[in-house]
Amino acid sequence: MESWQVDLTCAARDAKIPFASVELVSNEAHARVAIALLRAFGSDPAGYLFAEPRTPDRPADQNARPTDLLIVRPELGAFLVEVKGWVIGEITQVEAGTIFRNVRGYVEARDPWKQAQDAAGQLQKATQRVVARRRLPRSDIPFFDWVVAFPNISRMHWSEKGWNGTLNGCEVLFSEDLIDSQALRERLVAYIRSKIAHKIPFSVDQLNHVRAALGSSVILTQRMRKASSTPQEKLGWKIEALENKDKRLSGEQRDLIEAEFDGRPQLIRGVAGSGKSIVLVKNLANMLDRKLNLKQLSLDLQAPPRRFAIVCFNRSLVPFLKRRFEESFRELTYRDPPDCMDINYVNGLQFALSNHPKNPRKGPLTYLLHSNNRDPAHAADFAEKYSEQLDRLKKTDEEAFSQLQYDAIYVDEGQDLFEQEYLFLMRLLRTDEETGAKNIVIFYDDAQNLYGRPRPNWSRLGIQVAGGRTYVMKTCFRNTKQIIEFAFNVLLGIQADTRVMTKGFADVTYLKEYRLVEELPDRWQVNFAERSDGDFPDVALFETREEERRWVVGKVCHLINQESVRPEDILVVFESDHEFAGLADDICSRSVAVRKVIKPYGRSDNREKDSYIFEEGALTMGTVNSVKGYDCPVVFLVGSDSFPANAKEGRVAFYVAATRAKLHLFVTGLRVPGSLAEEAESVSKLLASPVRKQSGVATNISKEIEVTPKITAPASVEVRLFRRGDVVRHPSYGIGPVLEDAIPKPLPSQGMVDQSVRVQFEQGMKTVVAGLAGIELIQARERSEDM
């Protein structure tokens, strides 16, 4: 590794501002300017730095030549730096912004300011499109400007040539300007202030518009929102802050997204709100891109066309998965997903394979009419009958059967499927020629087993997920600790009159093993929630359903009319709408802000089942089944006494409904002895009782525990968690600095907990599992906090 590469790596490591594309810095001149910017602005994490940024909204060959560096900061806006590693001796003339150089006997004319201007103009237009798509005012677009840096030319030598009057000195950085980081910062800030002092500083939202225009894969796509002037003391403002926050993927999520599951089965289990669906669509987008590239390079013209699918059980979840997958694929490839990608629910997939008159594909299987039979086994029987048809088709017309098969199937909410439905999907999968296995990737959560399906025996189904083919996502990013802990304790029935048999559903044994939950004398403490800045759920019980309905209508309208909460940020969930049929009309009559009410449940011909369930100006109401997989800032769980307290499915349904709430949860119901409504009230009081406020944050004082899992690794490996700045050795990659603090990584198949560590080796950045890879600590970085 060259010395400038080491210096750049250390500068990027020590800076708080993100510099994700450090590996694109390809020469020393480029690196010197990047280091200067990191040192000048790196003490504050606001903003980000990119090398050679490109926008994904046009094909690569239509992109302007990217500028060398882009720094986006509150005090700068979007600031581009074009770096030229020229030396003074090769410049022969400067004329009207054009620099003439003698290069190997030829005179070459370049205007680096025009290059920077073209790149800035393209990025600014892409940002304008983002702002327009989000229906925000043009004033939300930050300022764009640029300079040219000559790190190999001093101001003194430039002056000796008599060229001081040829360029605007404010638009040039010479080698002296890169030495003093404080002076560089002050110079660039003063340069921008001289142009647009009244607009500085730019907001985080404005900076994130630029990041969205660049197609960042570490920002989770969110619903586009109009600008709002909501006062900060309102709940609506808190929701705006939450929704507009730069939502970055965790290290755990990034590792799973980048993992290659090609040709083999994989089981991804995860707690509620851990981002399973995001990981699913992004991992599949990566895999689809790899497979299509391999197909294009293949010389085998007779190979069958590749096909891929995402399958879930709930019909209303399909629009959500389609939207997220399309966003992820465009973000990755800058183009629309190909026709070889299907996203469907199980019954919809069966319909698509059939010869039903309304099916435009006219599949080869006989359509089987679903009855209104509510017996859960009916779905299993249905899957068996379609499997039998597939077996017959394979015997009679193998070519037609092959055309139906997929190269990979990703299953979301896998706990909703019967074994027979998995066998149906396995028939639709081709056997991978290299691995001899079938590529089914299943995302599964025991605690959200809404339909009470038995946990599948994977090996009996031919799905071999032992030996490192299982991973668990352990952090909840959606819900606050207050909400998830409340829901979890109701699920396990800590206040129930009789013994509750839901520990298997919640997979408590595994959660306890890795200290994600802890059983206290009177409750379960949840340690897997990332956020703890919320309020405990509000539980309100009533004597009659009419009183409950009036309270819900009043509270919803109060939030919209007085607390400035958008209608689309409110979700009303119930077990059945039987006693809440008039709720929507009552709300609409009292709040003109509610343009419509979306109801993605009920009859099979309800087209709202096939659309994304949130819409600007619309309130959404749904059954637990219809909203599963979605989330919302404010959730009203109404009629909670209707959830069967003596059935596993009732408690799971309550848990699923409650964990839709990202910020605030209201639970209502009738005061019925022994009901989940009364249990919810008791749990809420219990959890809130031992809480004190410290600096505005709720802190549980009943018992404090260390939640970092114990790391166990081979005896030759340092067992403490590696930290940013440590220098380590890898048996194959050599020596390099650790770029981020390591993350504990459970390895159930190995019976140990290891650590995932990101290291900048000479041949590039690698993320490795330290213990299994044999990472050794060479030098621990000294830090003031370690003293």
Coordinates of C-alpha atoms in Angstrom, one line a residue, residues 401-761:
F401 CA -43.1 -27.6 -16.7
S402 CA -39.6 -26.2 -17.1
Q403 CA -41.0 -22.9 -18.3
L404 CA -42.9 -22.5 -15.0
Q405 CA -39.8 -23.0 -12.8
Y406 CA -37.8 -20.3 -11.1
D407 CA -34.1 -20.1 -10.4
A408 CA -34.7 -18.6 -7.0
I409 CA -37.7 -17.9 -4.8
Y410 CA -37.5 -15.6 -1.8
V411 CA -40.3 -16.1 0.8
D412 CA -41.3 -13.1 3.0
E413 CA -43.2 -13.8 6.3
G414 CA -42.3 -17.4 5.9
Q415 CA -44.0 -18.4 9.2
D416 CA -47.4 -17.9 7.5
L417 CA -46.9 -20.9 5.1
F418 CA -47.8 -24.5 5.7
E419 CA -45.3 -27.3 4.9
Q420 CA -47.5 -28.3 1.9
E421 CA -47.1 -24.7 0.5
Y422 CA -43.3 -25.0 0.8
L423 CA -43.4 -28.3 -1.0
F424 CA -45.5 -26.5 -3.8
L425 CA -42.8 -23.8 -4.0
M426 CA -40.0 -26.4 -4.0
R427 CA -41.5 -28.0 -7.1
L428 CA -41.4 -24.7 -8.9
L429 CA -37.6 -24.3 -8.2
R430 CA -34.9 -25.6 -10.6
T431 CA -32.1 -27.5 -9.1
D432 CA -28.9 -25.5 -9.3
E433 CA -26.4 -27.2 -11.6
E434 CA -23.4 -26.2 -9.5
T435 CA -24.7 -26.8 -5.9
G436 CA -27.3 -29.5 -6.6
A437 CA -29.6 -27.7 -4.2
K438 CA -32.6 -25.4 -4.7
N439 CA -32.3 -21.7 -4.1
I440 CA -35.1 -20.8 -1.7
V441 CA -34.4 -18.0 0.8
I442 CA -36.9 -17.8 3.7
F443 CA -37.5 -14.8 6.0
Y444 CA -39.2 -16.0 9.2
D445 CA -40.4 -14.7 12.6
D446 CA -41.8 -17.1 15.1
A447 CA -43.4 -14.4 17.2
Q448 CA -45.5 -13.2 14.2
N449 CA -47.0 -16.6 13.4
L450 CA -50.4 -15.0 12.9
Y451 CA -52.1 -18.2 11.5
G452 CA -50.7 -20.6 14.0
R453 CA -48.8 -22.7 11.4
P454 CA -46.6 -25.5 12.8
R455 CA -42.9 -24.7 12.5
P456 CA -41.7 -26.6 9.4
N457 CA -39.3 -29.5 9.5
W458 CA -36.9 -28.0 7.0
S459 CA -34.9 -31.1 6.3
R460 CA -38.0 -33.2 5.7
L461 CA -39.0 -30.6 3.0
G462 CA -35.6 -30.9 1.3
I463 CA -34.6 -27.5 2.6
Q464 CA -31.2 -28.0 4.2
V465 CA -30.5 -24.9 6.3
A466 CA -28.1 -26.5 8.8
G467 CA -24.4 -25.8 8.8
G468 CA -24.3 -22.1 8.6
R469 CA -27.4 -21.6 6.3
T470 CA -29.4 -19.9 9.1
Y471 CA -29.0 -16.3 10.3
V472 CA -30.9 -14.3 12.9
M473 CA -31.4 -10.5 12.7
K474 CA -31.4 -9.4 16.3
T475 CA -32.2 -5.6 16.4
C476 CA -35.6 -4.0 16.1
F477 CA -35.3 -0.6 14.2
R478 CA -39.1 0.0 13.7
N479 CA -40.5 0.2 17.2
T480 CA -39.4 2.0 20.4
K481 CA -38.4 -0.2 23.3
Q482 CA -41.6 0.9 25.1
I483 CA -43.8 -0.4 22.4
I484 CA -42.0 -3.7 21.7
E485 CA -41.6 -4.5 25.4
F486 CA -45.3 -3.9 25.9
A487 CA -46.3 -6.1 23.0
F488 CA -43.9 -8.9 23.9
N489 CA -45.2 -9.0 27.5
V490 CA -48.8 -9.3 26.3
L491 CA -47.7 -12.0 23.9
L492 CA -46.2 -14.0 26.8
G493 CA -49.1 -13.3 29.1
I494 CA -47.3 -12.0 32.2
Q495 CA -50.6 -10.7 33.5
A496 CA -52.8 -13.6 32.3
D497 CA -55.1 -15.5 34.7
T498 CA -54.0 -18.8 33.2
R499 CA -50.8 -20.3 31.8
V500 CA -50.0 -19.0 28.3
M501 CA -48.3 -21.3 25.8
T502 CA -46.7 -18.8 23.5
K503 CA -43.0 -19.1 24.5
G504 CA -42.5 -21.4 21.5
F505 CA -44.0 -18.9 19.2
A506 CA -41.8 -16.1 20.5
D507 CA -38.7 -18.5 20.4
V508 CA -37.9 -17.3 23.9
T509 CA -35.2 -19.9 24.3
Y510 CA -33.1 -18.5 21.5
L511 CA -33.7 -14.8 22.6
K512 CA -32.7 -15.7 26.2
E513 CA -29.6 -17.5 25.0
Y514 CA -28.3 -14.4 23.3
R515 CA -29.6 -12.0 26.0
L516 CA -31.9 -10.3 23.6
V517 CA -34.6 -10.7 26.4
E518 CA -34.3 -11.3 30.1
E519 CA -36.9 -12.7 32.4
L520 CA -37.3 -10.5 35.4
P521 CA -39.4 -11.5 38.4
D522 CA -42.5 -9.7 37.1
R523 CA -41.9 -9.1 33.4
W524 CA -39.8 -9.7 30.4
Q525 CA -37.1 -7.1 29.6
V526 CA -36.5 -6.6 25.9
N527 CA -33.0 -5.7 24.8
F528 CA -33.3 -5.9 21.1
A529 CA -34.9 -2.5 20.4
E530 CA -32.6 0.2 19.1
R531 CA -34.8 3.2 20.1
S532 CA -35.9 4.0 23.6
D533 CA -37.0 7.5 23.2
G534 CA -40.8 6.9 23.0
D535 CA -43.8 6.9 25.2
F536 CA -45.5 3.9 26.7
P537 CA -48.7 2.8 24.9
D538 CA -51.9 4.5 25.9
V539 CA -54.5 2.0 27.0
A540 CA -58.1 3.1 27.3
L541 CA -61.0 0.8 28.3
F542 CA -64.7 1.4 28.1
E543 CA -68.0 -0.1 29.2
T544 CA -69.7 0.0 25.8
R545 CA -68.5 -0.2 22.2
E546 CA -70.2 3.1 21.4
E547 CA -68.1 4.8 24.1
E548 CA -65.0 3.3 22.6
R549 CA -65.9 4.4 19.1
R550 CA -66.6 7.9 20.2
W551 CA -63.2 8.1 22.0
V552 CA -61.3 6.7 19.0
V553 CA -63.0 9.2 16.6
G554 CA -62.3 12.1 19.0
K555 CA -58.7 11.1 19.6
V556 CA -57.9 10.6 15.8
C557 CA -59.5 13.9 14.9
H558 CA -57.6 15.6 17.8
L559 CA -54.3 14.3 16.5
I560 CA -55.1 15.5 13.0
N561 CA -56.7 18.8 13.8
Q562 CA -54.8 19.9 16.9
E563 CA -51.5 17.9 16.8
S564 CA -50.9 18.4 13.1
V565 CA -50.6 14.6 12.4
R566 CA -51.0 13.7 8.8
P567 CA -53.9 11.3 8.1
E568 CA -51.5 9.0 6.3
D569 CA -49.5 8.7 9.5
I570 CA -52.4 7.0 11.3
L571 CA -53.3 3.4 11.1
V572 CA -56.4 1.9 12.7
V573 CA -56.2 -1.9 13.3
F574 CA -58.8 -4.3 14.5
E575 CA -59.4 -8.1 14.7
S576 CA -62.7 -7.6 12.8
D577 CA -64.5 -4.5 11.5
H578 CA -67.9 -5.9 12.5
E579 CA -68.3 -3.4 15.3
F580 CA -66.4 -0.6 13.7
A581 CA -68.2 -0.3 10.4
G582 CA -69.2 3.4 10.9
L583 CA -65.8 4.5 12.2
A584 CA -64.5 5.8 8.9
D585 CA -67.5 7.9 8.2
D586 CA -67.5 9.5 11.7
I587 CA -63.8 10.4 11.3
C588 CA -64.3 11.9 7.8
S589 CA -67.2 14.0 9.0
R590 CA -65.2 15.6 11.8
S591 CA -61.9 16.2 10.0
V592 CA -61.7 17.8 6.5
A593 CA -58.0 16.8 6.3
V594 CA -59.0 13.1 5.9
R595 CA -59.6 13.0 2.1
K596 CA -60.5 9.3 2.1
V597 CA -60.2 6.1 4.2
I598 CA -58.3 3.1 2.7
K599 CA -59.6 -0.3 3.7
P600 CA -57.4 -3.1 2.3
Y601 CA -59.5 -6.1 3.6
G602 CA -62.8 -7.8 3.0
R603 CA -64.1 -9.1 -0.3
S604 CA -61.7 -10.6 -2.8
D605 CA -62.8 -8.1 -5.4
N606 CA -61.7 -5.2 -3.2
R607 CA -59.0 -3.5 -5.4
E608 CA -57.5 -1.7 -2.4
K609 CA -56.0 -5.0 -1.5
D610 CA -53.7 -4.7 -4.5
S611 CA -52.5 -1.2 -3.8
Y612 CA -50.0 0.3 -1.4
I613 CA -52.1 0.9 1.8
F614 CA -50.9 4.4 2.6
E615 CA -51.7 7.5 0.5
E616 CA -51.4 11.2 1.1
G617 CA -54.4 12.6 2.9
A618 CA -55.9 9.2 3.5
L619 CA -56.4 7.4 6.8
T620 CA -55.9 3.6 6.7
M621 CA -58.0 1.1 8.5
G622 CA -57.4 -2.7 8.3
T623 CA -57.5 -6.1 9.9
V624 CA -54.3 -7.4 11.4
N625 CA -53.9 -9.8 8.5
S626 CA -54.3 -7.0 5.9
V627 CA -51.7 -4.6 7.5
K628 CA -49.1 -7.3 8.4
G629 CA -45.7 -6.3 7.0
Y630 CA -46.5 -2.6 7.0
D631 CA -45.8 0.0 9.7
C632 CA -47.0 3.5 10.6
P633 CA -46.0 6.3 13.1
V634 CA -49.3 6.2 15.0
V635 CA -51.4 3.0 15.4
F636 CA -54.8 2.6 17.1
L637 CA -55.4 -1.0 18.1
V638 CA -59.1 -1.0 18.7
G639 CA -61.4 -3.7 20.0
S640 CA -58.6 -5.4 21.8
D641 CA -61.0 -7.4 23.9
S642 CA -62.0 -9.2 20.7
F643 CA -58.6 -10.9 20.4
P644 CA -58.9 -14.4 22.0
A645 CA -56.9 -14.3 25.2
N646 CA -57.0 -18.1 25.6
A647 CA -55.6 -18.8 22.1
K648 CA -52.0 -18.5 20.8
E649 CA -53.3 -16.9 17.6
G650 CA -55.1 -14.2 19.5
R651 CA -52.0 -13.1 21.4
V652 CA -49.9 -13.3 18.2
A653 CA -52.4 -11.2 16.4
F654 CA -52.3 -8.6 19.2
Y655 CA -48.4 -8.6 19.0
V656 CA -48.4 -8.2 15.2
A657 CA -50.9 -5.3 15.5
A658 CA -49.1 -3.5 18.3
T659 CA -45.7 -3.8 16.5
R660 CA -47.0 -1.9 13.5
A661 CA -46.5 1.3 15.6
K662 CA -43.2 3.2 15.1
L663 CA -43.8 6.0 17.5
H664 CA -47.1 5.9 19.4
L665 CA -49.6 3.2 20.1
F666 CA -53.2 3.6 21.4
V667 CA -54.9 0.4 22.6
T668 CA -58.7 0.5 23.2
G669 CA -61.3 -2.1 24.1
L670 CA -64.1 -3.1 26.5
R671 CA -63.4 -3.7 30.1
V672 CA -64.1 -7.5 30.0
P673 CA -62.6 -9.6 32.8
G674 CA -59.9 -12.0 31.5
S675 CA -59.7 -10.3 28.1
L676 CA -56.5 -9.1 26.3
A677 CA -57.8 -5.6 26.8
E678 CA -57.5 -5.8 30.6
E679 CA -54.2 -7.6 30.3
A680 CA -52.9 -4.8 28.1
E681 CA -54.0 -2.2 30.7
S682 CA -52.2 -4.1 33.5
V683 CA -49.0 -4.6 31.4
S684 CA -48.9 -0.9 30.5
K685 CA -49.2 0.1 34.2
L686 CA -46.6 -2.4 35.2
L687 CA -44.0 -1.4 32.7
A688 CA -44.5 2.3 33.3
S689 CA -44.3 2.1 37.1
P690 CA -40.6 1.7 37.6
V691 CA -39.6 4.3 35.1
R692 CA -37.9 7.6 35.9
K693 CA -37.1 10.4 33.5
Q694 CA -33.5 11.4 32.9
S695 CA -32.9 14.2 30.4
G696 CA -36.2 13.5 28.8
V697 CA -35.4 9.8 28.1
A698 CA -37.3 7.0 29.9
T699 CA -34.9 4.7 31.8
N700 CA -35.8 1.4 33.4
I701 CA -34.3 1.2 36.9
S702 CA -35.7 -2.2 37.9
K703 CA -32.5 -3.9 36.7
E704 CA -29.7 -2.8 34.5
I705 CA -27.8 -5.4 32.6
E706 CA -24.9 -5.6 30.2
V707 CA -26.5 -6.5 26.8
T708 CA -23.3 -7.1 24.8
P709 CA -23.1 -10.9 24.0
K710 CA -20.1 -12.7 25.3
I711 CA -17.6 -13.3 22.5
T712 CA -16.3 -16.8 22.2
A713 CA -13.6 -17.5 19.6
P714 CA -10.6 -19.8 18.9
A715 CA -7.9 -19.5 21.6
S716 CA -5.5 -17.9 19.2
V717 CA -7.8 -15.0 18.5
E718 CA -8.2 -11.8 20.6
V719 CA -11.7 -12.1 22.1
R720 CA -12.5 -8.5 22.8
L721 CA -14.5 -6.6 20.2
F722 CA -12.2 -5.0 17.7
R723 CA -12.5 -1.2 17.5
R724 CA -12.1 1.4 14.9
G725 CA -8.4 2.2 14.5
D726 CA -7.1 -1.2 15.6
V727 CA -4.6 -2.8 13.2
V728 CA -5.2 -6.4 12.5
R729 CA -3.8 -9.3 10.4
H730 CA -5.7 -11.7 8.1
P731 CA -4.1 -14.9 7.0
S732 CA -4.8 -14.2 3.3
Y733 CA -5.5 -10.4 3.0
G734 CA -2.6 -9.3 5.1
I735 CA -2.5 -6.3 7.5
G736 CA -5.0 -3.4 7.6
P737 CA -6.8 -0.9 9.9
V738 CA -10.3 -1.6 11.3
L739 CA -12.8 0.9 9.8
E740 CA -15.7 0.5 12.2
D741 CA -16.3 -0.9 15.7
A742 CA -17.0 -4.7 15.3
I743 CA -20.5 -6.1 15.6
P744 CA -21.3 -9.2 17.6
K745 CA -22.3 -12.0 15.2
P746 CA -24.1 -15.1 16.6
L747 CA -23.1 -18.3 14.8
P748 CA -25.7 -20.9 15.9
S749 CA -24.3 -23.6 13.7
Q750 CA -20.9 -23.1 15.4
G751 CA -22.3 -22.8 18.9
M752 CA -20.5 -19.5 19.4
V753 CA -20.8 -15.7 19.1
D754 CA -18.1 -14.2 16.9
Q755 CA -17.7 -10.6 15.6
S756 CA -18.2 -9.1 12.2
V757 CA -15.4 -6.6 11.4
R758 CA -14.8 -4.2 8.5
V759 CA -11.1 -3.8 7.6
Q760 CA -9.3 -1.8 4.9
F761 CA -6.7 -4.2 3.5

